[in-house]
Short mmCIF file of C-alpha atoms in Angstrom, two decimals:
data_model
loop_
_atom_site.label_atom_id
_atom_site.label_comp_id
_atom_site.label_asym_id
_atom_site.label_seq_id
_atom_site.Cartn_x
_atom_site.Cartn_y
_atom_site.Cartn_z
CA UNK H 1 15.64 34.93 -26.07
CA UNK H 2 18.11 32.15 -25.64
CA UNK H 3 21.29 31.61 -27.17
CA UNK H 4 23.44 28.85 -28.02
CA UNK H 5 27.24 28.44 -29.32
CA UNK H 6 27.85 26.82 -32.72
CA UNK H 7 29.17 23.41 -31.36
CA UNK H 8 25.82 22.98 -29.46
CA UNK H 9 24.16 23.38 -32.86
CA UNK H 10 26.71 20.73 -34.54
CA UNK H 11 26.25 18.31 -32.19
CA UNK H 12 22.26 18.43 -31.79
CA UNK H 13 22.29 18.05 -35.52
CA UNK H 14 24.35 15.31 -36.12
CA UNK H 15 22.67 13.38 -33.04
CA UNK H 16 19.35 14.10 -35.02
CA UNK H 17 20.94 12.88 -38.79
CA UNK H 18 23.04 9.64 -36.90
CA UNK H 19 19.73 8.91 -35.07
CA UNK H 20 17.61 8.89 -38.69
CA UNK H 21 20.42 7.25 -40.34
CA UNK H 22 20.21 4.00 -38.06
CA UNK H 23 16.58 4.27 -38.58
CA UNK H 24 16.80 4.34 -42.04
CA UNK H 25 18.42 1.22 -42.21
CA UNK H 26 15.98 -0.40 -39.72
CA UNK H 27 18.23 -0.53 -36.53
CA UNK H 28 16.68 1.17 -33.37
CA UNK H 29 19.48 2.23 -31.15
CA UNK H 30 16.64 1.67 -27.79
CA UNK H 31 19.37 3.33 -25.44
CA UNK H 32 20.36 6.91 -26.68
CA UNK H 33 21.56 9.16 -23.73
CA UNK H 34 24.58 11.45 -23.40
CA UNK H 35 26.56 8.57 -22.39
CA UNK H 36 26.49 6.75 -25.29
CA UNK H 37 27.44 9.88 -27.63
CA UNK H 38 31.05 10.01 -28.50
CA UNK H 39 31.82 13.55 -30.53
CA UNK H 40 35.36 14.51 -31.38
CA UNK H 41 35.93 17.76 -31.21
CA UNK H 42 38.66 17.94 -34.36
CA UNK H 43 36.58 15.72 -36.87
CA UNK H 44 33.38 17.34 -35.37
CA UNK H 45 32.01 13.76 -36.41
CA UNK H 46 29.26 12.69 -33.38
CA UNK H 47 28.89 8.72 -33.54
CA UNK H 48 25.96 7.29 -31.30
CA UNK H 49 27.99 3.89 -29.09
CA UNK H 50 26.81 1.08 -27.37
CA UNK H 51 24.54 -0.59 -29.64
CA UNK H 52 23.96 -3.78 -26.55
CA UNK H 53 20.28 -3.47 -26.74
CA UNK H 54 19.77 -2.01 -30.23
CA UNK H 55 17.24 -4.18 -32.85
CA UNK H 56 17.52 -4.75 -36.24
CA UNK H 57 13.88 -4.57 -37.83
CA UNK H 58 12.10 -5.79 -40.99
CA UNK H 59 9.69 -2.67 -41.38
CA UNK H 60 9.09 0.52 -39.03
CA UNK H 61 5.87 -0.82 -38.44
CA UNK H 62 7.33 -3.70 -36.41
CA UNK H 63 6.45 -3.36 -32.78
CA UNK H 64 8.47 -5.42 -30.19
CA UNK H 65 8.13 -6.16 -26.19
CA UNK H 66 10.59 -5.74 -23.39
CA UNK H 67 12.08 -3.16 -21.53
CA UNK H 68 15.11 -1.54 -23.12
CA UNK H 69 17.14 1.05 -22.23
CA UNK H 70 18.47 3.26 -19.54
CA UNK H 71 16.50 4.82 -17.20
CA UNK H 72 15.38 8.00 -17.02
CA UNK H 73 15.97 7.94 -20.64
CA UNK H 74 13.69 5.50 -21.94
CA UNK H 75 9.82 6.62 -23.66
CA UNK H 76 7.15 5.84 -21.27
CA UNK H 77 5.98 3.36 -23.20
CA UNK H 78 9.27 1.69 -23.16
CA UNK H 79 8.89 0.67 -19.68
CA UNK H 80 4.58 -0.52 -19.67
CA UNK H 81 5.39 -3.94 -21.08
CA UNK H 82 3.26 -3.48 -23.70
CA UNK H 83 4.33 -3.78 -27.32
CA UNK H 84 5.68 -0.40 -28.94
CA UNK H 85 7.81 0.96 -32.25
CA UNK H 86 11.02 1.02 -31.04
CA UNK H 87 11.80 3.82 -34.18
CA UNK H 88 9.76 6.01 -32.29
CA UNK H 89 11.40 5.23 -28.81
CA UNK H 90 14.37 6.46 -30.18
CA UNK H 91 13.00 9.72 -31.20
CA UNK H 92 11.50 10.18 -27.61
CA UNK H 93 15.27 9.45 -26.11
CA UNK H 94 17.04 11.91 -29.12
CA UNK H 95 14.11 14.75 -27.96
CA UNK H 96 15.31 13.94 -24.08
CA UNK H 97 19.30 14.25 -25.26
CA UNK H 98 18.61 17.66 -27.18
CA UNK H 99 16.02 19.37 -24.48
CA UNK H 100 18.92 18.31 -22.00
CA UNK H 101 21.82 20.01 -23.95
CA UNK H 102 19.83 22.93 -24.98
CA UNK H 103 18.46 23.97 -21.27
CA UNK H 104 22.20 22.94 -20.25
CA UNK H 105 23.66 25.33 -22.78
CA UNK H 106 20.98 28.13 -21.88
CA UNK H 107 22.26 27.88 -18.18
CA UNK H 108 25.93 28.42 -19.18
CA UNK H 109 25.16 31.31 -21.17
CA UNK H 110 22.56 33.18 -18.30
CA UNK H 111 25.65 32.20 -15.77
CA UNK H 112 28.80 33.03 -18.49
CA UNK H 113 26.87 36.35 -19.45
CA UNK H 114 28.11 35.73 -23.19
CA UNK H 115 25.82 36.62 -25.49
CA UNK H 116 25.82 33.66 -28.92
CA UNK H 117 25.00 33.37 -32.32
CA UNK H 118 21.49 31.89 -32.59
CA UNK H 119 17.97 31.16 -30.35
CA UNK H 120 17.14 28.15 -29.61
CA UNK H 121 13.38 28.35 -28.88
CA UNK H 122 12.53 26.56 -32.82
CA UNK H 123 14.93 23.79 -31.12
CA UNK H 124 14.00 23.65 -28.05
CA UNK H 125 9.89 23.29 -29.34
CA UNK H 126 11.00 20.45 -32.20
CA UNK H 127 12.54 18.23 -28.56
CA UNK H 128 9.39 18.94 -26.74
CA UNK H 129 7.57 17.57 -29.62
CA UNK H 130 9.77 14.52 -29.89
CA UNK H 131 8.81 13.62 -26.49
CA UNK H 132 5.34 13.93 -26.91
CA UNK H 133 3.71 11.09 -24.06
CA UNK H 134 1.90 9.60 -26.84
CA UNK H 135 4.33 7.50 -29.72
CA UNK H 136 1.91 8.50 -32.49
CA UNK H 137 2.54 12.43 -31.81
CA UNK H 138 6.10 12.37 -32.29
CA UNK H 139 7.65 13.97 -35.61
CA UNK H 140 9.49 12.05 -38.09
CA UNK H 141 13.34 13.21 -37.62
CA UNK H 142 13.73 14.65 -41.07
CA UNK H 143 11.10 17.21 -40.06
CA UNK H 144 14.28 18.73 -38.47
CA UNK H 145 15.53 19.46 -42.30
CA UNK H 146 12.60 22.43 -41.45
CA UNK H 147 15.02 23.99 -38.85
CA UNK H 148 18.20 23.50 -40.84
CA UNK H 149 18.99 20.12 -38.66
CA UNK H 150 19.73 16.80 -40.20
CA UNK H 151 19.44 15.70 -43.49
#
């Protein structure tokens, strides 16, 4: 069973509400990676940065062309050329971000020997699914409510 510390847990969760909350108001971020996550450890307030490439939509239907992004951190689809849903690019790059600090955070703990407060295998299954190859597969955000993530 894996563990994880509390401030893994804050941050993964706030990524996951910040990430819905842009979507929410139609704007796809298009470039979320670690680098472009600012958290402040005395606020505990996580604010996604670097909005250079992000869109502002009319519907989440709205598909749009280009490659955006950084790689390595972009959905596949992302880089074909094709048209795609740039709301459900972002979830692909949020599932990347969270599989990323949760096998990170695993590692510590096997290495530190220091036994946490929760598992993280319901976490670690939800960022698998949000990087699901295919765009259509990939769970709306506020199916994280389900895990006690989000909002």
């Amino acid at each position: 069973m894996e563990s994880r510390t509390l401030d893994d847990f804050t941050r993964e969760r706030k990524l996951i509400t910040s990430t819905r909350f842009w979507s929410m108001h139609q704007v796809a971020h298009l470039d979320i990676k670690p680098d472009n996550l600012v958290y402040h450890p005395d606020t505990f307030q996580l604010q996604i940065i670097n909005f250079d490439v992000a869109v502002l939509l009319a519907n989440h239907d709205q598909k749009i062309s280009g490659c955006r992004g950084t790689e390595g951190w972009m959905a596949p689809e992302v880089k074909s050329g094709k048209p795609f849903n740039p709301f459900l690019a972002d979830r692909y790059s949020c599932g990347l971000v969270i599989e990323k600090v949760v096998l990170t955070a695993s590692n510590a703990d096997r290495v530190n020997g220091r036994a946490q407060i929760y598992h993280a295998s319901q976490l670690h299954s939800f960022a698998v699914r949000l990087t699901a190859e295919k765009p259509g597969r990939r769970p709306p955000l506020k199916l994280a409510r389900n895990l006690g993530l989000g909002t």
